Amino acid sequence: MAALWYSGRMNAGRTARERVRAELTGEIKDEARRQLAAEGAAGLSLRAVARELGMVSSAIYRYFPSRDELLTALIIDAFDAVGSAVELTEAKVPREQYLERWLTACRAVRAWALAHPHEYALIHGSPVPGYVAPQDTAAPAARDGIVMGGILRDAHQAGRLSPPPGLPPAPVEFAADAARLRDPFFTGLPDDVILGAVLAWTHVYGFVSFELFGMYKNVIEDDRPAAFDHLIRTQAHLLGLPPD
């Protein structure tokens, strides 16, 4: 009994320490996000984060041994956040409504970006000097693309994906890239559709980036949501998604 009691106390102690560590890790990341908003990613400093939290600078290194590790954590969080937003909103649409699923996924990207501009800038803005993203960021970064690929795959398998005639075929040089992308994202889809999907997603993020980074000032001012919807509907048509 004593051994069981002691083991239980030890497990409870570890759980409490884990909770404290998780809470402090969250506070560090929250403060780092505030610095991102004020200084940009290049100005992020572990010492400044520690100072704002009332920590000695040496203590923060037990949580994030370097600025780059903190940046990586923030990048993963941002990719996971936008991926989750896309997944959750798209999942609410009936599976056979392929166009509405596509529109919903695209709108979710824009809505998340407008609500979190500094985190969006971290993952889709200018590269941070001296920072090289590790492989750990790849899976979170792919979450929204997997949703997009799933929509096209489902429409294709149902015989409902019909790109308009007259579109130029994908260049033969794209075949190797298509083969690499097909397994994680675009199972069963032809090269033309895969390239079209990549370009469509590029247009979605291009619009959002132009909007957030001020490139549409004095260009599209009155109704950007309507312009964005026109873009994503046009891309859906080029991809061959059927009207619902």
Coordinates of N, CA and C in Angstrom, one line a residue:
M1 N 0.8 -1.2 0.0 CA 0.0 0.0 0.0 C 0.9 1.3 0.0
A2 N 1.9 1.2 0.8 CA 2.8 2.4 0.9 C 3.4 2.7 -0.5
A3 N 3.8 1.6 -1.2 CA 4.4 1.8 -2.5 C 3.4 2.4 -3.5
L4 N 2.2 1.9 -3.4 CA 1.1 2.4 -4.3 C 0.9 3.9 -4.0
W5 N 0.8 4.2 -2.7 CA 0.6 5.6 -2.3 C 1.7 6.5 -2.7
Y6 N 2.9 6.0 -2.6 CA 4.1 6.8 -3.0 C 4.1 7.0 -4.5
S7 N 3.8 5.9 -5.2 CA 3.7 6.0 -6.7 C 2.7 7.0 -7.1
G8 N 1.5 7.0 -6.5 CA 0.4 7.9 -6.8 C 0.9 9.3 -6.6
R9 N 1.5 9.6 -5.4 CA 2.0 10.9 -5.1 C 3.0 11.4 -6.2
M10 N 3.9 10.5 -6.6 CA 4.9 10.9 -7.6 C 4.2 11.2 -8.9
N11 N 3.2 10.4 -9.3 CA 2.5 10.7 -10.6 C 1.8 12.0 -10.5
A12 N 1.2 12.3 -9.4 CA 0.4 13.5 -9.2 C 1.4 14.7 -9.3
G13 N 2.6 14.5 -8.7 CA 3.6 15.6 -8.7 C 4.1 15.8 -10.1
R14 N 4.3 14.8 -10.9 CA 4.7 15.0 -12.3 C 3.6 15.7 -13.1
T15 N 2.4 15.3 -12.9 CA 1.3 16.0 -13.6 C 1.2 17.4 -13.2
A16 N 1.4 17.8 -12.0 CA 1.4 19.2 -11.5 C 2.5 19.9 -12.2
R17 N 3.7 19.4 -12.3 CA 4.8 20.0 -12.9 C 4.6 20.2 -14.4
E18 N 4.0 19.2 -15.0 CA 3.6 19.3 -16.4 C 2.6 20.4 -16.7
R19 N 1.7 20.5 -15.8 CA 0.7 21.6 -15.9 C 1.4 23.0 -15.8
V20 N 2.2 23.1 -14.8 CA 2.9 24.4 -14.6 C 3.8 24.7 -15.9
R21 N 4.5 23.7 -16.4 CA 5.3 23.9 -17.5 C 4.5 24.3 -18.7
A22 N 3.3 23.6 -18.9 CA 2.5 24.0 -20.1 C 1.9 25.4 -19.9
E23 N 1.6 25.8 -18.7 CA 1.1 27.2 -18.5 C 2.1 28.2 -18.8
L24 N 3.3 27.9 -18.3 CA 4.4 28.9 -18.6 C 4.8 28.9 -20.0
T25 N 4.8 27.8 -20.7 CA 5.1 27.7 -22.1 C 4.1 28.5 -22.9
G26 N 2.8 28.4 -22.5 CA 1.8 29.2 -23.1 C 2.0 30.7 -22.9
E27 N 2.4 31.1 -21.7 CA 2.7 32.5 -21.4 C 3.8 33.0 -22.3
I28 N 4.8 32.2 -22.4 CA 6.0 32.6 -23.2 C 5.6 32.8 -24.7
K29 N 4.8 31.9 -25.2 CA 4.4 32.1 -26.6 C 3.4 33.2 -26.8
D30 N 2.6 33.5 -25.8 CA 1.7 34.6 -25.9 C 2.5 35.9 -25.9
E31 N 3.5 36.0 -25.0 CA 4.3 37.2 -25.0 C 5.1 37.4 -26.3
A32 N 5.5 36.2 -26.9 CA 6.3 36.3 -28.1 C 5.3 36.8 -29.2
R33 N 4.1 36.4 -29.2 CA 3.1 36.8 -30.2 C 2.9 38.4 -30.1
R34 N 2.9 38.9 -28.9 CA 2.8 40.3 -28.7 C 4.0 41.0 -29.3
Q35 N 5.2 40.4 -29.1 CA 6.4 41.0 -29.7 C 6.4 40.9 -31.2
L36 N 5.8 39.8 -31.8 CA 5.7 39.7 -33.2 C 4.8 40.9 -33.7
A37 N 3.8 41.2 -33.1 CA 2.9 42.3 -33.5 C 3.6 43.7 -33.4
A38 N 4.5 43.8 -32.4 CA 5.1 45.1 -32.2 C 6.4 45.3 -33.0
E39 N 7.2 44.2 -33.1 CA 8.6 44.3 -33.6 C 8.8 43.4 -34.9
G40 N 7.9 42.5 -35.2 CA 8.1 41.6 -36.3 C 8.9 40.4 -35.9
A41 N 8.9 39.4 -36.7 CA 9.6 38.2 -36.3 C 11.1 38.4 -36.2
A42 N 11.7 39.2 -37.0 CA 13.1 39.5 -36.9 C 13.5 40.1 -35.6
G43 N 12.6 40.8 -35.0 CA 12.9 41.5 -33.7 C 12.6 40.6 -32.5
L44 N 12.2 39.4 -32.7 CA 11.8 38.6 -31.5 C 13.1 38.2 -30.7
S45 N 13.0 38.4 -29.4 CA 14.1 38.2 -28.5 C 13.7 37.4 -27.3
L46 N 14.4 36.3 -27.0 CA 14.2 35.5 -25.8 C 14.4 36.4 -24.6
R47 N 15.4 37.2 -24.6 CA 15.7 38.0 -23.4 C 14.5 39.0 -23.1
A48 N 14.0 39.6 -24.2 CA 12.9 40.5 -24.1 C 11.7 39.8 -23.6
V49 N 11.4 38.6 -24.1 CA 10.3 37.9 -23.6 C 10.4 37.6 -22.1
A50 N 11.6 37.1 -21.7 CA 11.8 36.8 -20.3 C 11.6 38.1 -19.4
R51 N 12.1 39.2 -19.9 CA 12.0 40.4 -19.1 C 10.6 40.8 -18.9
E52 N 9.8 40.7 -20.0 CA 8.3 41.1 -19.9 C 7.6 40.2 -19.0
L53 N 8.0 38.9 -18.8 CA 7.4 38.0 -18.0 C 7.9 37.9 -16.6
G54 N 8.9 38.8 -16.3 CA 9.5 38.8 -15.0 C 10.4 37.6 -14.7
M55 N 10.9 37.0 -15.7 CA 11.8 35.8 -15.6 C 13.3 36.2 -15.7
V56 N 14.2 35.5 -15.1 CA 15.6 35.7 -15.4 C 15.8 35.1 -16.8
S57 N 16.7 35.7 -17.5 CA 16.9 35.3 -18.9 C 17.3 33.8 -19.0
S58 N 18.1 33.3 -18.0 CA 18.5 31.9 -18.1 C 17.4 30.9 -18.0
A59 N 16.3 31.4 -17.3 CA 15.2 30.4 -17.1 C 14.4 30.1 -18.3
I60 N 14.3 31.1 -19.2 CA 13.5 30.9 -20.4 C 14.1 29.8 -21.3
Y61 N 15.5 29.7 -21.2 CA 16.2 28.7 -22.1 C 15.8 27.3 -21.7
R62 N 15.3 27.1 -20.6 CA 14.8 25.7 -20.2 C 13.6 25.3 -21.0
Y63 N 12.9 26.3 -21.5 CA 11.7 26.1 -22.2 C 11.9 26.2 -23.8
F64 N 12.7 27.1 -24.1 CA 13.1 27.3 -25.5 C 14.6 27.6 -25.6
P65 N 15.4 26.6 -26.0 CA 16.8 26.8 -25.9 C 17.4 27.9 -26.9
S66 N 16.6 28.3 -27.8 CA 17.0 29.3 -28.8 C 15.8 30.1 -29.3
R67 N 16.1 31.2 -29.9 CA 15.0 32.0 -30.5 C 14.4 31.2 -31.7
D68 N 15.2 30.5 -32.4 CA 14.7 29.7 -33.5 C 13.7 28.6 -33.0
E69 N 14.0 28.0 -31.9 CA 13.0 27.0 -31.4 C 11.7 27.7 -31.0
L70 N 11.8 28.9 -30.4 CA 10.5 29.6 -30.1 C 9.8 30.0 -31.4
L71 N 10.5 30.4 -32.4 CA 9.9 30.7 -33.7 C 9.2 29.5 -34.3
T72 N 9.9 28.4 -34.2 CA 9.3 27.1 -34.8 C 8.0 26.8 -34.0
A73 N 8.0 26.9 -32.7 CA 6.8 26.7 -32.0 C 5.6 27.6 -32.4
L74 N 5.9 28.9 -32.6 CA 4.9 29.8 -33.1 C 4.5 29.5 -34.5
I75 N 5.4 29.1 -35.3 CA 5.0 28.8 -36.7 C 4.1 27.5 -36.7
I76 N 4.5 26.5 -36.0 CA 3.6 25.3 -35.9 C 2.2 25.7 -35.4
D77 N 2.2 26.5 -34.3 CA 0.9 26.9 -33.8 C 0.1 27.6 -34.8
A78 N 0.7 28.5 -35.6 CA 0.0 29.3 -36.6 C -0.6 28.3 -37.7
F79 N 0.3 27.4 -38.2 CA -0.1 26.5 -39.3 C -1.3 25.6 -38.7
D80 N -1.1 25.2 -37.5 CA -2.2 24.3 -36.9 C -3.5 25.1 -36.8
A81 N -3.4 26.4 -36.4 CA -4.6 27.2 -36.2 C -5.4 27.4 -37.5
V82 N -4.7 27.8 -38.6 CA -5.4 28.0 -39.8 C -5.8 26.6 -40.4
G83 N -5.0 25.6 -40.2 CA -5.5 24.3 -40.7 C -6.7 23.8 -39.9
S84 N -6.8 24.0 -38.6 CA -7.9 23.7 -37.8 C -9.2 24.5 -38.3
A85 N -9.0 25.8 -38.5 CA -10.1 26.6 -39.0 C -10.7 26.1 -40.3
V86 N -9.8 25.7 -41.2 CA -10.3 25.2 -42.5 C -11.0 23.9 -42.3
E87 N -10.4 23.0 -41.5 CA -11.0 21.6 -41.3 C -12.3 21.7 -40.7
L88 N -12.4 22.5 -39.6 CA -13.7 22.6 -38.8 C -14.8 23.2 -39.6
T89 N -14.5 24.3 -40.4 CA -15.6 24.9 -41.2 C -16.0 24.1 -42.4
E90 N -15.0 23.5 -43.1 CA -15.3 22.7 -44.2 C -16.1 21.4 -43.8
A91 N -15.8 20.9 -42.7 CA -16.5 19.6 -42.2 C -18.0 19.8 -42.0
K92 N -18.4 21.0 -41.8 CA -19.8 21.3 -41.6 C -20.7 21.3 -42.8
V93 N -20.0 21.3 -44.0 CA -20.7 21.3 -45.3 C -21.0 19.9 -45.7
P94 N -22.2 19.6 -46.2 CA -22.5 18.2 -46.7 C -21.5 17.8 -47.7
R95 N -21.0 16.5 -47.6 CA -19.9 16.0 -48.4 C -20.2 16.1 -49.9
E96 N -21.4 16.0 -50.4 CA -21.7 16.1 -51.8 C -21.7 17.5 -52.4
Q97 N -21.6 18.5 -51.5 CA -21.6 19.9 -52.0 C -20.2 20.3 -52.2
Y98 N -19.6 19.9 -53.3 CA -18.2 20.1 -53.5 C -17.8 21.6 -53.7
L99 N -18.6 22.3 -54.4 CA -18.3 23.7 -54.6 C -18.4 24.5 -53.2
E100 N -19.4 24.2 -52.5 CA -19.6 24.9 -51.2 C -18.5 24.5 -50.2
R101 N -18.0 23.3 -50.3 CA -16.9 22.9 -49.5 C -15.6 23.7 -49.8
W102 N -15.4 23.8 -51.1 CA -14.2 24.6 -51.6 C -14.4 26.1 -51.2
L103 N -15.5 26.7 -51.4 CA -15.7 28.1 -51.0 C -15.5 28.3 -49.5
T104 N -16.1 27.4 -48.7 CA -16.0 27.5 -47.3 C -14.5 27.4 -46.8
A105 N -13.8 26.4 -47.4 CA -12.4 26.3 -47.0 C -11.6 27.5 -47.4
C106 N -11.8 28.1 -48.5 CA -11.1 29.3 -48.9 C -11.4 30.5 -48.0
R107 N -12.7 30.6 -47.7 CA -13.2 31.7 -46.9 C -12.6 31.6 -45.5
A108 N -12.4 30.4 -45.0 CA -11.8 30.1 -43.7 C -10.4 30.6 -43.6
V109 N -9.6 30.4 -44.7 CA -8.3 30.9 -44.7 C -8.3 32.4 -44.6
R110 N -9.1 33.1 -45.4 CA -9.1 34.6 -45.3 C -9.6 35.1 -44.0
A111 N -10.6 34.4 -43.4 CA -11.1 34.9 -42.1 C -10.1 34.7 -41.0
W112 N -9.4 33.6 -41.0 CA -8.3 33.4 -40.0 C -7.2 34.4 -40.2
A113 N -6.8 34.7 -41.4 CA -5.7 35.6 -41.7 C -6.1 37.0 -41.2
L114 N -7.3 37.5 -41.5 CA -7.7 38.8 -41.1 C -7.8 38.9 -39.6
A115 N -8.1 37.8 -38.9 CA -8.2 37.8 -37.5 C -6.9 37.7 -36.8
H116 N -5.9 37.2 -37.5 CA -4.6 36.9 -36.9 C -3.5 37.4 -37.9
P117 N -3.4 38.7 -38.2 CA -2.5 39.2 -39.3 C -1.1 39.0 -39.0
H118 N -0.6 39.1 -37.7 CA 0.8 38.9 -37.4 C 1.2 37.5 -37.5
E119 N 0.3 36.6 -37.1 CA 0.6 35.2 -37.2 C 0.6 34.7 -38.7
Y120 N -0.3 35.3 -39.5 CA -0.3 35.0 -40.9 C 1.0 35.5 -41.5
A121 N 1.5 36.7 -41.1 CA 2.7 37.3 -41.7 C 3.9 36.4 -41.3
L122 N 3.8 35.8 -40.1 CA 4.9 34.9 -39.7 C 5.1 33.7 -40.6
I123 N 4.0 33.1 -41.1 CA 4.1 31.9 -41.9 C 4.0 32.2 -43.4
H124 N 3.5 33.4 -43.8 CA 3.3 33.6 -45.2 C 3.9 35.0 -45.6
G125 N 4.6 35.6 -44.7 CA 5.2 36.9 -45.1 C 6.7 36.7 -45.4
S126 N 7.5 37.8 -45.2 CA 8.9 37.7 -45.6 C 9.6 36.7 -44.7
P127 N 10.6 36.0 -45.3 CA 11.4 35.0 -44.5 C 12.1 35.8 -43.3
V128 N 12.2 35.1 -42.2 CA 13.0 35.7 -41.1 C 14.5 35.5 -41.3
P129 N 15.3 36.5 -41.4 CA 16.7 36.4 -41.6 C 17.4 35.4 -40.7
G130 N 18.1 34.5 -41.3 CA 18.9 33.5 -40.5 C 18.1 32.3 -40.0
Y131 N 16.8 32.3 -40.3 CA 15.9 31.2 -39.7 C 15.6 30.2 -40.9
V132 N 15.8 28.9 -40.6 CA 15.5 27.9 -41.5 C 14.5 26.9 -40.8
A133 N 13.3 26.9 -41.4 CA 12.2 26.1 -40.8 C 12.6 24.6 -40.8
P134 N 12.4 23.9 -39.7 CA 12.7 22.5 -39.7 C 11.6 21.6 -40.2
Q135 N 11.8 20.3 -40.4 CA 10.8 19.5 -41.0 C 9.6 19.4 -40.1
D136 N 9.7 19.7 -38.8 CA 8.6 19.7 -37.9 C 7.4 20.5 -38.4
T137 N 7.7 21.6 -39.2 CA 6.6 22.5 -39.6 C 5.9 21.9 -40.9
A138 N 6.4 20.9 -41.5 CA 5.8 20.4 -42.8 C 4.4 19.9 -42.6
A139 N 4.2 19.0 -41.6 CA 2.8 18.4 -41.4 C 1.8 19.5 -41.1
P140 N 2.0 20.4 -40.1 CA 1.0 21.4 -39.8 C 0.8 22.3 -41.1
A141 N 1.8 22.6 -41.8 CA 1.6 23.5 -43.0 C 0.8 22.8 -44.1
A142 N 0.7 21.5 -44.1 CA -0.1 20.8 -45.1 C -1.6 20.6 -44.8
R143 N -2.0 21.0 -43.6 CA -3.4 20.6 -43.2 C -4.4 21.2 -44.1
D144 N -4.3 22.5 -44.4 CA -5.3 23.1 -45.3 C -5.3 22.6 -46.7
G145 N -4.1 22.3 -47.2 CA -3.9 21.7 -48.5 C -4.5 20.3 -48.6
I146 N -4.5 19.5 -47.5 CA -5.1 18.2 -47.5 C -6.6 18.3 -47.6
V147 N -7.2 19.3 -47.0 CA -8.6 19.6 -47.1 C -9.0 19.9 -48.6
M148 N -8.2 20.8 -49.2 CA -8.5 21.1 -50.6 C -8.4 19.9 -51.5
G149 N -7.3 19.1 -51.3 CA -7.1 17.9 -52.1 C -8.3 16.9 -51.9
G150 N -8.8 16.8 -50.6 CA -9.9 15.9 -50.3 C -11.1 16.3 -51.1
I151 N -11.4 17.6 -51.2 CA -12.6 18.1 -51.9 C -12.5 17.6 -53.4
L152 N -11.4 17.9 -54.0 CA -11.2 17.5 -55.4 C -11.2 16.0 -55.6
R153 N -10.6 15.3 -54.7 CA -10.6 13.8 -54.8 C -12.0 13.3 -54.7
D154 N -12.8 13.8 -53.8 CA -14.2 13.3 -53.6 C -15.0 13.6 -54.8
A155 N -14.8 14.8 -55.4 CA -15.6 15.2 -56.6 C -15.2 14.3 -57.8
H156 N -13.9 14.0 -57.9 CA -13.4 13.2 -59.0 C -13.9 11.7 -58.8
Q157 N -13.9 11.2 -57.6 CA -14.3 9.8 -57.4 C -15.8 9.7 -57.7
A158 N -16.6 10.8 -57.5 CA -18.0 10.8 -57.7 C -18.4 11.1 -59.2
G159 N -17.3 11.3 -60.0 CA -17.6 11.6 -61.4 C -18.1 13.0 -61.6
R160 N -17.9 13.9 -60.6 CA -18.4 15.3 -60.7 C -17.4 16.3 -61.0
L161 N -16.2 15.9 -61.3 CA -15.1 16.9 -61.5 C -14.9 17.0 -63.0
S162 N -15.2 18.2 -63.6 CA -15.2 18.3 -65.1 C -14.6 19.7 -65.4
P163 N -13.3 19.8 -65.5 CA -12.7 21.1 -65.9 C -13.2 21.5 -67.3
P164 N -13.3 22.8 -67.5 CA -13.8 23.3 -68.8 C -12.9 22.9 -69.9
P165 N -13.4 22.7 -71.1 CA -12.5 22.3 -72.3 C -11.7 23.5 -72.7
G166 N -10.6 23.2 -73.3 CA -9.7 24.3 -73.9 C -8.6 24.7 -73.0
L167 N -8.5 24.2 -71.7 CA -7.4 24.6 -70.8 C -6.1 23.9 -71.3
P168 N -5.0 24.6 -71.2 CA -3.8 24.0 -71.6 C -3.4 22.9 -70.7
P169 N -2.9 21.8 -71.2 CA -2.5 20.7 -70.3 C -1.3 21.1 -69.4
A170 N -1.1 20.3 -68.4 CA 0.1 20.5 -67.5 C 1.3 20.2 -68.3
P171 N 2.4 20.9 -68.2 CA 3.6 20.6 -68.9 C 4.2 19.2 -68.5
V172 N 4.8 18.5 -69.4 CA 5.3 17.2 -69.0 C 6.4 17.3 -67.9
E173 N 7.0 18.5 -67.8 CA 8.0 18.7 -66.7 C 7.4 18.6 -65.3
F174 N 6.1 18.8 -65.2 CA 5.4 18.8 -63.9 C 5.1 17.4 -63.4
A175 N 5.3 16.4 -64.3 CA 4.9 15.0 -64.0 C 5.5 14.5 -62.7
A176 N 6.8 14.8 -62.5 CA 7.5 14.3 -61.3 C 6.9 15.0 -60.0
D177 N 6.7 16.3 -60.1 CA 6.1 17.0 -59.0 C 4.7 16.4 -58.7
A178 N 3.9 16.2 -59.8 CA 2.5 15.6 -59.6 C 2.6 14.3 -58.9
A179 N 3.5 13.4 -59.3 CA 3.7 12.1 -58.6 C 4.0 12.3 -57.1
R180 N 4.8 13.2 -56.8 CA 5.2 13.4 -55.4 C 4.1 14.0 -54.6
L181 N 3.2 14.8 -55.2 CA 2.1 15.4 -54.5 C 0.9 14.5 -54.4
R182 N 0.8 13.6 -55.3 CA -0.4 12.8 -55.5 C -0.7 12.0 -54.2
D183 N 0.3 11.4 -53.6 CA 0.0 10.5 -52.5 C -0.5 11.2 -51.3
P184 N 0.2 12.3 -50.8 CA -0.4 13.0 -49.6 C -1.6 13.8 -49.8
F185 N -1.8 14.4 -51.0 CA -2.8 15.4 -51.2 C -3.9 15.0 -52.3
F186 N -3.4 14.5 -53.4 CA -4.3 14.4 -54.6 C -4.5 13.0 -55.1
T187 N -4.8 12.1 -54.3 CA -4.9 10.7 -54.7 C -5.9 10.5 -55.8
G188 N -5.4 9.8 -56.9 CA -6.2 9.5 -58.0 C -6.4 10.6 -59.0
L189 N -5.9 11.8 -58.8 CA -6.2 12.9 -59.7 C -5.1 13.0 -60.8
P190 N -5.5 13.5 -62.0 CA -4.6 13.6 -63.1 C -3.7 14.8 -62.9
D191 N -2.6 14.8 -63.6 CA -1.6 15.9 -63.4 C -2.2 17.3 -63.7
D192 N -3.1 17.4 -64.7 CA -3.7 18.7 -65.0 C -4.4 19.3 -63.8
V193 N -5.2 18.4 -63.1 CA -6.0 18.9 -61.9 C -5.1 19.2 -60.8
I194 N -4.0 18.4 -60.6 CA -3.1 18.7 -59.5 C -2.4 20.1 -59.7
L195 N -1.9 20.3 -60.9 CA -1.3 21.6 -61.1 C -2.3 22.8 -61.0
G196 N -3.5 22.5 -61.5 CA -4.6 23.6 -61.3 C -4.9 23.8 -59.9
A197 N -4.9 22.8 -59.0 CA -5.1 22.9 -57.6 C -4.0 23.7 -56.9
V198 N -2.8 23.4 -57.3 CA -1.7 24.2 -56.7 C -1.8 25.7 -57.0
L199 N -2.1 25.9 -58.3 CA -2.2 27.3 -58.7 C -3.4 28.0 -58.1
A200 N -4.5 27.3 -58.0 CA -5.7 27.9 -57.3 C -5.4 28.3 -55.9
W201 N -4.7 27.4 -55.2 CA -4.4 27.7 -53.8 C -3.4 28.8 -53.7
T202 N -2.5 28.9 -54.7 CA -1.6 30.1 -54.8 C -2.4 31.4 -54.9
H203 N -3.4 31.3 -55.8 CA -4.2 32.5 -56.0 C -4.9 32.9 -54.7
V204 N -5.4 31.9 -53.9 CA -6.1 32.2 -52.7 C -5.2 32.9 -51.7
Y205 N -4.0 32.3 -51.5 CA -3.1 33.0 -50.6 C -2.5 34.2 -51.1
G206 N -2.4 34.4 -52.4 CA -1.9 35.6 -53.0 C -2.9 36.7 -52.8
F207 N -4.2 36.5 -52.9 CA -5.2 37.5 -52.6 C -5.1 37.9 -51.2
V208 N -5.1 36.9 -50.3 CA -5.0 37.2 -48.8 C -3.8 38.0 -48.5
S209 N -2.6 37.7 -49.0 CA -1.4 38.4 -48.8 C -1.5 39.8 -49.3
F210 N -2.0 40.0 -50.5 CA -2.1 41.3 -51.0 C -3.0 42.2 -50.1
E211 N -4.1 41.6 -49.7 CA -5.0 42.3 -48.8 C -4.4 42.7 -47.5
L212 N -3.7 41.8 -46.9 CA -3.1 42.0 -45.5 C -1.9 43.0 -45.6
F213 N -1.1 42.9 -46.7 CA 0.1 43.6 -46.7 C -0.1 44.9 -47.5
G214 N -1.3 45.4 -47.7 CA -1.6 46.7 -48.3 C -1.4 46.8 -49.8
M215 N -1.4 45.7 -50.5 CA -1.2 45.8 -51.9 C -2.4 46.1 -52.7
Y216 N -3.6 46.0 -52.0 CA -4.8 46.4 -52.7 C -5.3 47.8 -52.4
K217 N -4.5 48.5 -51.7 CA -4.9 49.9 -51.4 C -5.0 50.7 -52.7
N218 N -6.2 51.4 -52.9 CA -6.5 52.1 -54.1 C -6.6 51.2 -55.3
V219 N -6.8 49.9 -55.1 CA -7.0 49.0 -56.2 C -8.3 48.3 -56.0
I220 N -8.5 47.6 -54.9 CA -9.8 47.0 -54.5 C -10.1 47.5 -53.1
E221 N -11.0 48.5 -53.0 CA -11.2 49.2 -51.8 C -12.7 48.9 -51.3
D222 N -13.6 48.8 -52.2 CA -15.0 48.9 -51.7 C -15.6 47.6 -51.2
D223 N -15.3 46.5 -51.8 CA -15.9 45.2 -51.4 C -14.9 44.1 -51.7
R224 N -13.9 44.0 -50.8 CA -12.9 42.9 -51.0 C -13.5 41.5 -50.8
P225 N -14.5 41.3 -49.9 CA -15.1 40.0 -49.8 C -15.7 39.5 -51.1
A226 N -16.4 40.4 -51.8 CA -17.0 40.1 -53.1 C -15.9 39.7 -54.1
A227 N -14.8 40.5 -54.1 CA -13.7 40.2 -55.1 C -13.1 38.9 -54.8
F228 N -12.9 38.6 -53.5 CA -12.4 37.3 -53.1 C -13.3 36.2 -53.5
D229 N -14.6 36.3 -53.3 CA -15.5 35.3 -53.7 C -15.5 35.1 -55.2
H230 N -15.4 36.2 -56.0 CA -15.3 36.0 -57.4 C -14.0 35.2 -57.8
L231 N -12.9 35.5 -57.1 CA -11.7 34.7 -57.4 C -11.9 33.2 -57.1
I232 N -12.4 32.9 -55.9 CA -12.4 31.5 -55.5 C -13.5 30.7 -56.4
R233 N -14.6 31.4 -56.8 CA -15.5 30.8 -57.7 C -14.9 30.5 -59.1
T234 N -14.1 31.5 -59.5 CA -13.5 31.3 -60.8 C -12.5 30.1 -60.8
Q235 N -11.7 30.0 -59.7 CA -10.8 28.9 -59.5 C -11.5 27.6 -59.5
A236 N -12.7 27.6 -58.7 CA -13.5 26.4 -58.7 C -13.9 25.9 -60.0
H237 N -14.4 26.9 -60.9 CA -14.8 26.6 -62.2 C -13.7 26.0 -63.0
L238 N -12.5 26.6 -62.9 CA -11.3 26.1 -63.7 C -10.9 24.7 -63.2
L239 N -11.1 24.4 -62.0 CA -10.8 23.1 -61.4 C -11.9 22.1 -61.9
G240 N -13.0 22.5 -62.2 CA -14.1 21.6 -62.7 C -15.1 21.2 -61.6
L241 N -15.1 22.0 -60.5 CA -16.0 21.6 -59.4 C -17.5 22.0 -59.9
P242 N -18.4 21.2 -59.7 CA -19.8 21.4 -60.2 C -20.5 22.4 -59.4
P243 N -21.5 23.2 -60.0 CA -22.3 24.0 -59.2 C -23.2 23.1 -58.3
D244 N -23.4 23.6 -57.0 CA -24.2 22.8 -56.1 C -25.7 23.0 -56.4

